Short mmCIF file of C-alpha atoms in Angstrom, two decimals:
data_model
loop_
_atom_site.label_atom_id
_atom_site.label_comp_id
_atom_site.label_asym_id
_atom_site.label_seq_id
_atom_site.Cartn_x
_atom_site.Cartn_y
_atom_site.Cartn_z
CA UNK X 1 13.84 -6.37 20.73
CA UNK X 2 14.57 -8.89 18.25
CA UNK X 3 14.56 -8.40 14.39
CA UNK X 4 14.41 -11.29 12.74
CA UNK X 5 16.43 -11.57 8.84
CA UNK X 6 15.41 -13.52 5.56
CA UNK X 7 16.95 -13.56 2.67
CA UNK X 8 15.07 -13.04 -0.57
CA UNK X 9 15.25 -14.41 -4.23
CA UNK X 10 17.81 -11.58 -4.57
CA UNK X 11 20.81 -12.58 -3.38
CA UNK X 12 22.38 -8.96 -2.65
CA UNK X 13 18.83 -7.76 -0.99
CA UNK X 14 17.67 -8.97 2.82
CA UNK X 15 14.29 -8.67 4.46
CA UNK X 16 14.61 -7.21 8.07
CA UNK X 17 11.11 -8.12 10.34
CA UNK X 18 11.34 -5.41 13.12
CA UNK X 19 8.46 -7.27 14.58
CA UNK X 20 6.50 -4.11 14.49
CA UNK X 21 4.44 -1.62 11.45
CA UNK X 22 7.08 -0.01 9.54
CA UNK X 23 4.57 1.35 7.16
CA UNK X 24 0.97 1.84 8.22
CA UNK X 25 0.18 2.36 4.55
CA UNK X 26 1.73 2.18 1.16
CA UNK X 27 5.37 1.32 0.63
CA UNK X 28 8.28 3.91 0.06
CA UNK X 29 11.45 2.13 -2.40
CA UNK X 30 15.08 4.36 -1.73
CA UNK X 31 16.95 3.95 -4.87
CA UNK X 32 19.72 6.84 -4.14
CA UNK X 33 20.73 8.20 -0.80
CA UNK X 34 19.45 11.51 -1.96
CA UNK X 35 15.96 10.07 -1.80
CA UNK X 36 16.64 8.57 1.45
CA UNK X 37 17.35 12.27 2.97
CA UNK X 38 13.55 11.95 3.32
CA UNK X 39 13.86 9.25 6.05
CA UNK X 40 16.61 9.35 9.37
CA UNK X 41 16.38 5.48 8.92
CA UNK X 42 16.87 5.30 5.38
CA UNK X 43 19.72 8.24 5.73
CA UNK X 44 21.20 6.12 8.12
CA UNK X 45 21.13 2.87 6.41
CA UNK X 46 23.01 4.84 3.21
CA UNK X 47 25.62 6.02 5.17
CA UNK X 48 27.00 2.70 5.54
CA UNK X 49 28.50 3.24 2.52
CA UNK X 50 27.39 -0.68 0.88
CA UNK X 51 24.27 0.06 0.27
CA UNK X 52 22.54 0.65 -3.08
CA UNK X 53 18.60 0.27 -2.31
CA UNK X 54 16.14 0.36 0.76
CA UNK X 55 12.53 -0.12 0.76
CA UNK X 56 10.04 0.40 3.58
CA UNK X 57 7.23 -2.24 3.93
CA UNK X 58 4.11 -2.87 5.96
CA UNK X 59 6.02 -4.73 8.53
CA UNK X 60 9.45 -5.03 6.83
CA UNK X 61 12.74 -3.20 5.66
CA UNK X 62 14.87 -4.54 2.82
CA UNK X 63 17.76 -3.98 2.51
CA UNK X 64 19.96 -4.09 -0.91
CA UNK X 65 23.91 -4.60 -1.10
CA UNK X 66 26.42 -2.90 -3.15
CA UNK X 67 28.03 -5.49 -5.74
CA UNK X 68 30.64 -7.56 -4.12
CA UNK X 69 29.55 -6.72 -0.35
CA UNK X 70 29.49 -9.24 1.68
CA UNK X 71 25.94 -9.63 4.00
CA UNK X 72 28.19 -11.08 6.68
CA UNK X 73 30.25 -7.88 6.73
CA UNK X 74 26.95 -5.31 6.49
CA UNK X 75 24.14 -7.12 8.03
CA UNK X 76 25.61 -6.64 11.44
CA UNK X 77 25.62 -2.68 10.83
CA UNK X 78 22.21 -2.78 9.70
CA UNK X 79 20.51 -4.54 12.28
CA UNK X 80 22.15 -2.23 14.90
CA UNK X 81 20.53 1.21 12.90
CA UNK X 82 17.42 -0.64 12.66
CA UNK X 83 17.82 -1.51 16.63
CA UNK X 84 18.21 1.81 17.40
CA UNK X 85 15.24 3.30 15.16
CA UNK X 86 12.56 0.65 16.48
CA UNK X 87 13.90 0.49 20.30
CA UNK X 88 13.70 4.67 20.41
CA UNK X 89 10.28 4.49 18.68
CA UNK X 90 11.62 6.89 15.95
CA UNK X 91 9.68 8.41 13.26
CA UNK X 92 9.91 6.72 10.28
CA UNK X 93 10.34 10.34 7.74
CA UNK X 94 11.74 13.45 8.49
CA UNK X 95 8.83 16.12 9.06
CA UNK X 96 7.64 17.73 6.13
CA UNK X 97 9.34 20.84 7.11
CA UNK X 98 12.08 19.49 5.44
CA UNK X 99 10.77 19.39 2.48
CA UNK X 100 10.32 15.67 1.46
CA UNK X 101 7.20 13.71 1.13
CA UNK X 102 6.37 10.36 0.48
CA UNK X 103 5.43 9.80 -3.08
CA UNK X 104 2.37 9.04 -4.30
CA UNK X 105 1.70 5.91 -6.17
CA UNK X 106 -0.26 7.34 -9.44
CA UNK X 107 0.08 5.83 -12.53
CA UNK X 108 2.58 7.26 -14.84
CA UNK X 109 0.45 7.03 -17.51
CA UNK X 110 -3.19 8.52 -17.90
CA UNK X 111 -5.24 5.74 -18.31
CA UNK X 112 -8.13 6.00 -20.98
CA UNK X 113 -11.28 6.07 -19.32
CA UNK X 114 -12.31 3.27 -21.63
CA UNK X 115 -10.45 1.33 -20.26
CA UNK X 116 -11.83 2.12 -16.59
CA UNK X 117 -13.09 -1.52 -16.06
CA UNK X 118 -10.11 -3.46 -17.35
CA UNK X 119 -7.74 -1.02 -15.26
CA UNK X 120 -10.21 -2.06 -12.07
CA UNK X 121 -9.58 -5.87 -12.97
CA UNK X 122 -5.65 -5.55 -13.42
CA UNK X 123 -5.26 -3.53 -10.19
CA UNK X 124 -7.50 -5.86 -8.24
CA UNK X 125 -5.63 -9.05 -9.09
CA UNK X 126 -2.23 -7.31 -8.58
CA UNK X 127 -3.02 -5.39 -5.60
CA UNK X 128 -4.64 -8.71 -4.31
CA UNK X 129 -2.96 -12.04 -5.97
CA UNK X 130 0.42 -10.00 -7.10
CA UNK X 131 1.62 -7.24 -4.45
CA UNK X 132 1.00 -10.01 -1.15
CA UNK X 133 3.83 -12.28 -2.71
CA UNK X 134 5.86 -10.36 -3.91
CA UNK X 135 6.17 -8.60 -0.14
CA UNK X 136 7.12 -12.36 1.00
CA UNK X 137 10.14 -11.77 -0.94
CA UNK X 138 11.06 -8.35 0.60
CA UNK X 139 9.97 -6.00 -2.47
CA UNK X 140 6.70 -4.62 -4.03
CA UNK X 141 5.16 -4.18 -7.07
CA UNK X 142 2.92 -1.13 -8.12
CA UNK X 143 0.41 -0.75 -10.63
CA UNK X 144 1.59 2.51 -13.30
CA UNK X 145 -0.50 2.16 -16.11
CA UNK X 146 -2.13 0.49 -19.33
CA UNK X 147 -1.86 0.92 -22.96
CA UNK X 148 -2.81 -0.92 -25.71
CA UNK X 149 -2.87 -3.96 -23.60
CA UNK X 150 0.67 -3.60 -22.08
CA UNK X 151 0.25 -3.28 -18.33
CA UNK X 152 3.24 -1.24 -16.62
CA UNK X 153 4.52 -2.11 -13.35
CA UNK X 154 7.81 -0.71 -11.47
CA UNK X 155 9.14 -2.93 -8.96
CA UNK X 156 10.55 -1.92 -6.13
CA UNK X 157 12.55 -3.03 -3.07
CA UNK X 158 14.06 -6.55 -3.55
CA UNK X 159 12.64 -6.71 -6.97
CA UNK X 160 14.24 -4.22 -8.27
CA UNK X 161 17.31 -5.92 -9.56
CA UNK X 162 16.73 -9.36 -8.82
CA UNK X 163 17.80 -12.07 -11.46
CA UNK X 164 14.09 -13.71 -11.43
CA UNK X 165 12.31 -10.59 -11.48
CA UNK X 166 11.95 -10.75 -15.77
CA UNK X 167 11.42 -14.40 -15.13
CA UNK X 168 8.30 -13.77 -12.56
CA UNK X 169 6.81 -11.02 -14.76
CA UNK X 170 6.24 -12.99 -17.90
CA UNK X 171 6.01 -16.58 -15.96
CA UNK X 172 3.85 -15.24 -13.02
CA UNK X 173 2.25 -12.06 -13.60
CA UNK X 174 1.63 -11.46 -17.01
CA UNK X 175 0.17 -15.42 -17.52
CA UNK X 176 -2.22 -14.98 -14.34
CA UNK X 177 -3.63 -11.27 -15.93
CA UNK X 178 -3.92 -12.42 -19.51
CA UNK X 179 -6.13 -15.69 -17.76
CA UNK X 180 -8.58 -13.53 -15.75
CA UNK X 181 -8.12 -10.34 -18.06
CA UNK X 182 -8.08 -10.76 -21.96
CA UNK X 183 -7.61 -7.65 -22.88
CA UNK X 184 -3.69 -7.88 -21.75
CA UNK X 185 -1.10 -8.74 -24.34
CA UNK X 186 2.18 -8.06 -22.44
CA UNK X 187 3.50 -6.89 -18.66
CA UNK X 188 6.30 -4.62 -19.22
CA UNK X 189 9.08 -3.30 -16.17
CA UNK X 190 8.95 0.94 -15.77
#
């Protein structure tokens, strides 16, 4: 089995390609290895000790480094718990048994159902122009609410954290929904 590495526009976070699903559906972001007790891979990729962040894509993991790691030090340890977890065809999450579940991705704000057709546009264009892109670069971005015309996203795996990210949320995303959506004013992180 081979996984192949990128790196992203973070420079502490790298994008492993198991060559395989990782997700069938959804993402899951690991900001704490207490939330990674939900996962033997995530658990795992903690207990390395340099890592601050790991996030589960549709066909990737990424991977985030504590300050002043060095990849060439850690990446060699990663690649052989991801190894292990894809060659023994290991479940990705613990059973539910244990108590954890994978989150789900409502908003965390109750959108007015005035707003039901603007909220349609902004999710399309994110969940179809936004979220594809921003998965290229090892990380996600989910949709979590509008108010007033601010639109909330949290961003997650190699996002979180990255330099550009501010720079891509008022460059990128909040230009390309005020152009198809009017009613926006601002894109704000969560």
């Amino acid at each position: 089995m081979l996984i192949e590495t990128e790196s992203t526009p973070n420079p502490s976070t790298l994008k492993f390609l198991p060559g395989r699903t990782v997700m069938e559906a959804g993402t899951r972001d690991f900001a704490t290895p207490e939330e990674a007790e939900a996962s033997s891979l995530a658990d795992a990729i903690f207990g390395l000790g340099d890592v601050t962040g790991v996030f589960f894509g549709r066909d990737f993991v990424s991977v985030t480094a504590a300050p002043g790691t060095a990849w060439s030090d850690l990446k060699p340890d990663v690649l052989a718990i991801l190894l292990d977890h894809f060659s023994a065809a290991m479940p990705l999450f613990r059973p539910a048994s244990a108590g954890f579940s994978v989150p789900s991705e409502e908003a965390i704000l109750t959108d007015d159902p005035a707003d039901a057709e603007i909220v349609a546009q902004i999710r399309e264009l994110i969940d179809t122009r936004v979220r594809p892109a921003v998965a290229n670069d090892g990380g996600d971005i989910v949709y979590r609410g509008f108010d007033k015309g601010k639109v909330f996203l949290q961003l997650q795996g190699a996002c979180a954290g990255c330099p550009s990210s501010s720079a891509t949320l008022k460059n990128g995303i909040e230009q390309l929904l005020k152009y198809y959506v009017p009613e926006v004013t601002e894109v704000r992180a969560v």
